[in-house]
Amino acid sequence: EAEVAQSPRYKITEKSQAVAFWCDPISGHATLYWYRQILGQGPELLVQFQDESVVDDSQLPKDRFSAERLKGVDSTLKIQPAELGDSAMYLCASTRDRQASGNTIYFGEGSWLTVV
Amino acid sequence: SQQGEEDPQALSIQEGENATMNCSYKTSINNLQWYRQNSGRGLVHLILIRSNEREKHSGRLRVTLDTSKKSSSLLITASRAADTASYFCATPDTGGFKTIFGAGTRLFVKA
């Protein structure tokens, strides 16, 4: 069964350092999402891509976070510099269609970030 | 934006009992989804119910939607220890292009 692949699974970094997460969505899925989930809370959407274009990054802290999906396939989320408050799980997800509403969202297993 | 609120925040039951979780939302929606998350893992889609549906079943899961009360419930019948997880409702935002997740209900099923 096709899966959303994410790496690394776990990352510990010192504050002010740079960190990057990689995601490979299910083949053929047009829409890719990056969510942040703080322990005990629900996932919060950071950025949404349709193919290679950003369609929503309203909740992305753009002073330190960046995301790209250059060829409309895999994606990278970068944080520089990392802050203590960035400690969370970063979830990548994808949907087949270009509109999120009403479509099943397929999630990866997440990347745990601890900033020390 | 639109966000569902789950209730209760946490639920502890014995194996074999039924578990009911509720989700309330603020504005009209055309669909609502439920997802499950095992500890430290990604979310898994359980079921989608559309605004013209009142009830939907999938195995031991039963979901209801009451658009007049802007609420949905997820019932897990004959719960098992393996049902221990967090359960999230997800609704479209007001623009319909994003899916917004609530804070979740943490279910613990004791063997």
Tab-separated table of C-alpha atoms in Angstrom:
chain	number	residue	atom	x	y	z
A	1	GLU	CA	0.000	0.000	0.000
A	2	ALA	CA	1.349	3.428	-0.966
A	3	GLU	CA	2.530	5.597	1.891
A	4	VAL	CA	3.709	9.117	2.564
A	5	ALA	CA	7.402	8.890	3.408
A	6	GLN	CA	9.061	11.266	5.841
A	7	SER	CA	12.578	11.634	7.195
A	8	PRO	CA	14.176	11.915	9.604
A	9	ARG	CA	11.859	10.251	12.088
A	10	TYR	CA	13.564	11.947	15.021
A	11	LYS	CA	15.772	15.017	15.190
A	12	ILE	CA	17.422	16.734	18.137
A	13	THR	CA	18.982	20.084	17.415
A	14	GLU	CA	20.358	22.995	19.376
A	15	LYS	CA	18.534	26.287	19.242
A	16	SER	CA	19.735	28.646	16.527
A	17	GLN	CA	20.760	25.706	14.348
A	18	ALA	CA	19.141	24.833	11.025
A	19	VAL	CA	17.007	21.744	10.535
A	20	ALA	CA	15.298	20.253	7.499
A	21	PHE	CA	12.594	17.667	6.974
A	22	TRP	CA	11.872	15.761	3.798
A	23	CYS	CA	8.627	14.312	2.505
A	24	ASP	CA	7.704	12.121	-0.442
A	25	PRO	CA	3.917	12.003	-0.914
A	26	ILE	CA	1.925	9.178	-2.437
A	27	SER	CA	2.695	8.970	-6.158
A	28	GLY	CA	0.339	11.074	-8.225
A	29	HIS	CA	-1.039	13.094	-5.332
A	30	ALA	CA	-1.389	16.692	-6.393
A	31	THR	CA	-1.707	18.319	-2.984
A	32	LEU	CA	0.915	18.183	-0.258
A	33	TYR	CA	0.608	19.547	3.265
A	34	TRP	CA	2.948	20.242	6.127
A	35	TYR	CA	1.320	20.234	9.566
A	36	ARG	CA	2.836	20.961	12.968
A	37	GLN	CA	1.469	19.118	15.979
A	38	ILE	CA	2.385	20.151	19.482
A	39	LEU	CA	2.003	17.416	22.092
A	40	GLY	CA	-1.589	17.163	23.248
A	41	GLN	CA	-2.985	19.288	20.429
A	42	GLY	CA	-4.368	18.725	16.956
A	43	PRO	CA	-2.352	19.220	13.767
A	44	GLU	CA	-2.008	22.821	12.597
A	45	LEU	CA	-1.567	23.474	8.882
A	46	LEU	CA	1.685	25.273	8.077
A	47	VAL	CA	1.742	25.148	4.288
A	48	GLN	CA	-0.265	23.618	1.467
A	49	PHE	CA	1.042	22.965	-2.059
A	50	GLN	CA	-0.906	22.206	-5.192
A	51	ASP	CA	1.646	20.652	-7.506
A	52	GLU	CA	4.672	22.936	-7.112
A	53	SER	CA	2.741	26.068	-6.079
A	54	VAL	CA	2.061	27.270	-2.554
A	55	VAL	CA	-1.688	27.793	-2.136
A	56	ASP	CA	-1.693	28.547	1.581
A	57	ASP	CA	1.143	29.458	3.898
A	58	SER	CA	-0.760	31.848	6.131
A	59	GLN	CA	0.318	30.021	9.319
A	60	LEU	CA	3.947	29.516	8.301
A	61	PRO	CA	6.356	31.660	10.370
A	62	LYS	CA	8.133	32.975	7.328
A	63	ASP	CA	10.943	34.651	9.219
A	64	ARG	CA	12.355	31.244	10.082
A	65	PHE	CA	10.416	28.589	8.171
A	66	SER	CA	10.576	27.836	4.457
A	67	ALA	CA	9.071	25.098	2.327
A	68	GLU	CA	9.494	24.056	-1.259
A	69	ARG	CA	8.193	21.459	-3.671
A	70	LEU	CA	10.303	22.213	-6.694
A	71	LYS	CA	9.151	19.558	-9.162
A	72	GLY	CA	5.731	19.086	-7.672
A	73	VAL	CA	6.704	15.770	-6.135
A	74	ASP	CA	8.739	15.627	-2.910
A	75	SER	CA	9.048	18.531	-0.508
A	76	THR	CA	11.397	19.983	2.077
A	77	LEU	CA	10.497	22.009	5.160
A	78	LYS	CA	13.332	24.013	6.682
A	79	ILE	CA	13.645	25.858	9.971
A	80	GLN	CA	16.450	28.335	10.474
A	81	PRO	CA	17.186	29.261	13.191
A	82	ALA	CA	15.386	26.725	15.344
A	83	GLU	CA	13.833	27.965	18.592
A	84	LEU	CA	12.819	26.026	21.701
A	85	GLY	CA	9.153	26.562	20.863
A	86	ASP	CA	9.578	24.706	17.567
A	87	SER	CA	9.739	21.382	19.400
A	88	ALA	CA	6.847	19.423	17.941
A	89	MET	CA	5.970	16.703	15.465
A	90	TYR	CA	6.015	17.789	11.835
A	91	LEU	CA	3.566	15.831	9.742
A	92	CYS	CA	3.550	15.642	5.983
A	93	ALA	CA	0.369	14.618	4.215
A	94	SER	CA	-1.068	14.409	0.731
A	95	THR	CA	-4.350	14.168	-1.106
A	96	ARG	CA	-5.054	12.935	-4.603
A	97	ASP	CA	-7.149	15.898	-5.668
A	98	ARG	CA	-6.401	19.598	-5.752
A	99	GLN	CA	-9.060	20.575	-3.238
A	100	ALA	CA	-8.680	19.463	0.358
A	101	SER	CA	-12.261	19.575	1.472
A	102	GLY	CA	-13.916	16.198	1.476
A	103	ASN	CA	-10.818	14.323	0.377
A	104	THR	CA	-9.052	11.711	2.460
A	105	ILE	CA	-5.782	13.085	3.758
A	106	TYR	CA	-2.974	10.534	3.906
A	107	PHE	CA	-0.387	11.255	6.584
A	108	GLY	CA	3.198	10.202	7.000
A	109	GLU	CA	4.498	8.935	10.320
A	110	GLY	CA	5.854	12.363	11.219
A	111	SER	CA	9.196	13.839	12.167
A	112	TRP	CA	9.741	14.534	15.839
A	113	LEU	CA	11.798	17.657	16.505
A	114	THR	CA	13.330	18.460	19.870
A	115	VAL	CA	15.145	21.775	20.184
A	116	VAL	CA	17.523	21.998	23.142
B	1	SER	CA	-11.394	29.687	9.970
B	2	GLN	CA	-13.458	26.708	11.041
B	3	GLN	CA	-12.465	24.300	13.753
B	4	GLY	CA	-14.216	21.424	15.407
B	5	GLU	CA	-14.020	20.995	19.148
B	6	GLU	CA	-13.991	17.478	20.519
B	7	ASP	CA	-15.568	16.471	23.778
B	8	PRO	CA	-14.515	14.943	26.105
B	9	GLN	CA	-10.812	15.771	26.023
B	10	ALA	CA	-10.053	12.357	27.496
B	11	LEU	CA	-12.028	9.163	28.002
B	12	SER	CA	-11.115	5.995	29.883
B	13	ILE	CA	-13.276	2.871	29.542
B	14	GLN	CA	-13.091	-0.888	29.994
B	15	GLU	CA	-12.631	-3.248	27.091
B	16	GLY	CA	-16.001	-4.247	25.668
B	17	GLU	CA	-17.692	-0.959	26.528
B	18	ASN	CA	-18.802	1.576	23.954
B	19	ALA	CA	-16.921	4.860	23.502
B	20	THR	CA	-18.647	8.022	22.335
B	21	MET	CA	-16.826	11.158	21.258
B	22	ASN	CA	-18.434	14.395	20.145
B	23	CYS	CA	-17.397	17.187	17.848
B	24	SER	CA	-19.007	20.617	17.626
B	25	TYR	CA	-18.295	23.181	14.942
B	26	LYS	CA	-19.225	26.791	14.355
B	27	THR	CA	-20.276	27.379	10.756
B	28	SER	CA	-22.027	25.355	8.061
B	29	ILE	CA	-19.988	22.590	6.486
B	30	ASN	CA	-20.491	20.197	3.588
B	31	ASN	CA	-18.557	17.330	5.133
B	32	LEU	CA	-16.857	16.202	8.327
B	33	GLN	CA	-14.136	13.618	8.781
B	34	TRP	CA	-12.836	11.591	11.709
B	35	TYR	CA	-9.192	10.548	12.044
B	36	ARG	CA	-7.348	8.337	14.497
B	37	GLN	CA	-3.781	8.765	15.770
B	38	ASN	CA	-1.876	6.140	17.703
B	39	SER	CA	0.681	7.549	20.103
B	40	GLY	CA	3.629	9.042	18.246
B	41	ARG	CA	2.327	8.073	14.805
B	42	GLY	CA	0.636	9.795	11.890
B	43	LEU	CA	-3.111	10.260	11.540
B	44	VAL	CA	-5.248	7.681	9.785
B	45	HIS	CA	-8.542	8.482	8.098
B	46	LEU	CA	-11.537	6.666	9.599
B	47	ILE	CA	-14.681	7.969	7.974
B	48	LEU	CA	-16.175	10.913	6.110
B	49	ILE	CA	-19.789	12.012	6.451
B	50	ARG	CA	-21.394	14.542	4.124
B	51	SER	CA	-23.897	17.197	5.131
B	52	ASN	CA	-26.772	15.336	3.451
B	53	GLU	CA	-26.065	12.211	5.529
B	54	ARG	CA	-27.262	11.699	9.094
B	55	GLU	CA	-25.488	8.491	9.961
B	56	LYS	CA	-22.718	6.327	8.576
B	57	HIS	CA	-21.234	2.997	9.641
B	58	SER	CA	-17.861	1.378	9.126
B	59	GLY	CA	-17.244	-1.849	11.017
B	60	ARG	CA	-17.501	-1.027	14.729
B	61	LEU	CA	-17.640	2.700	14.011
B	62	ARG	CA	-20.818	4.721	13.794
B	63	VAL	CA	-20.745	8.403	12.956
B	64	THR	CA	-23.698	10.757	13.160
B	65	LEU	CA	-24.035	14.305	11.926
B	66	ASP	CA	-26.614	16.813	13.125
B	67	THR	CA	-26.291	19.915	10.990
B	68	SER	CA	-28.991	21.752	12.958
B	69	LYS	CA	-26.911	21.429	16.119
B	70	LYS	CA	-23.608	21.713	14.257
B	71	SER	CA	-22.328	18.568	15.900
B	72	SER	CA	-21.095	15.081	15.096
B	73	SER	CA	-20.469	12.015	17.200
B	74	LEU	CA	-18.202	9.018	16.775
B	75	LEU	CA	-19.270	5.818	18.493
B	76	ILE	CA	-16.897	2.873	18.805
B	77	THR	CA	-18.803	-0.240	19.851
B	78	ALA	CA	-17.325	-3.138	21.821
B	79	SER	CA	-14.047	-1.316	22.298
B	80	ARG	CA	-10.716	-3.126	22.400
B	81	ALA	CA	-7.392	-2.229	23.998
B	82	ALA	CA	-6.098	-1.631	20.449
B	83	ASP	CA	-8.603	1.228	20.065
B	84	THR	CA	-6.501	3.248	22.523
B	85	ALA	CA	-5.588	6.348	20.523
B	86	SER	CA	-6.457	9.991	19.945
B	87	TYR	CA	-9.441	10.734	17.742
B	88	PHE	CA	-9.793	13.966	15.798
B	89	CYS	CA	-12.639	15.502	13.886
B	90	ALA	CA	-11.726	17.530	10.816
B	91	THR	CA	-13.822	20.134	9.044
B	92	PRO	CA	-13.358	22.383	6.019
B	93	ASP	CA	-12.424	25.971	6.703
B	94	THR	CA	-14.819	28.693	5.601
B	95	GLY	CA	-13.124	28.858	2.202
B	96	GLY	CA	-13.434	25.111	1.711
B	97	PHE	CA	-9.838	24.619	0.610
B	98	LYS	CA	-8.282	23.661	3.937
B	99	THR	CA	-9.089	20.942	6.431
B	100	ILE	CA	-8.902	22.040	10.052
B	101	PHE	CA	-8.406	19.592	12.925
B	102	GLY	CA	-9.704	19.862	16.454
B	103	ALA	CA	-7.637	19.192	19.575
B	104	GLY	CA	-8.819	15.589	19.785
B	105	THR	CA	-10.229	13.133	22.304
B	106	ARG	CA	-7.756	10.835	23.972
B	107	LEU	CA	-9.310	7.408	24.411
B	108	PHE	CA	-7.826	4.822	26.752
B	109	VAL	CA	-9.306	1.343	26.707
B	110	LYS	CA	-8.338	-0.804	29.678
B	111	ALA	CA	-7.913	-4.535	29.099
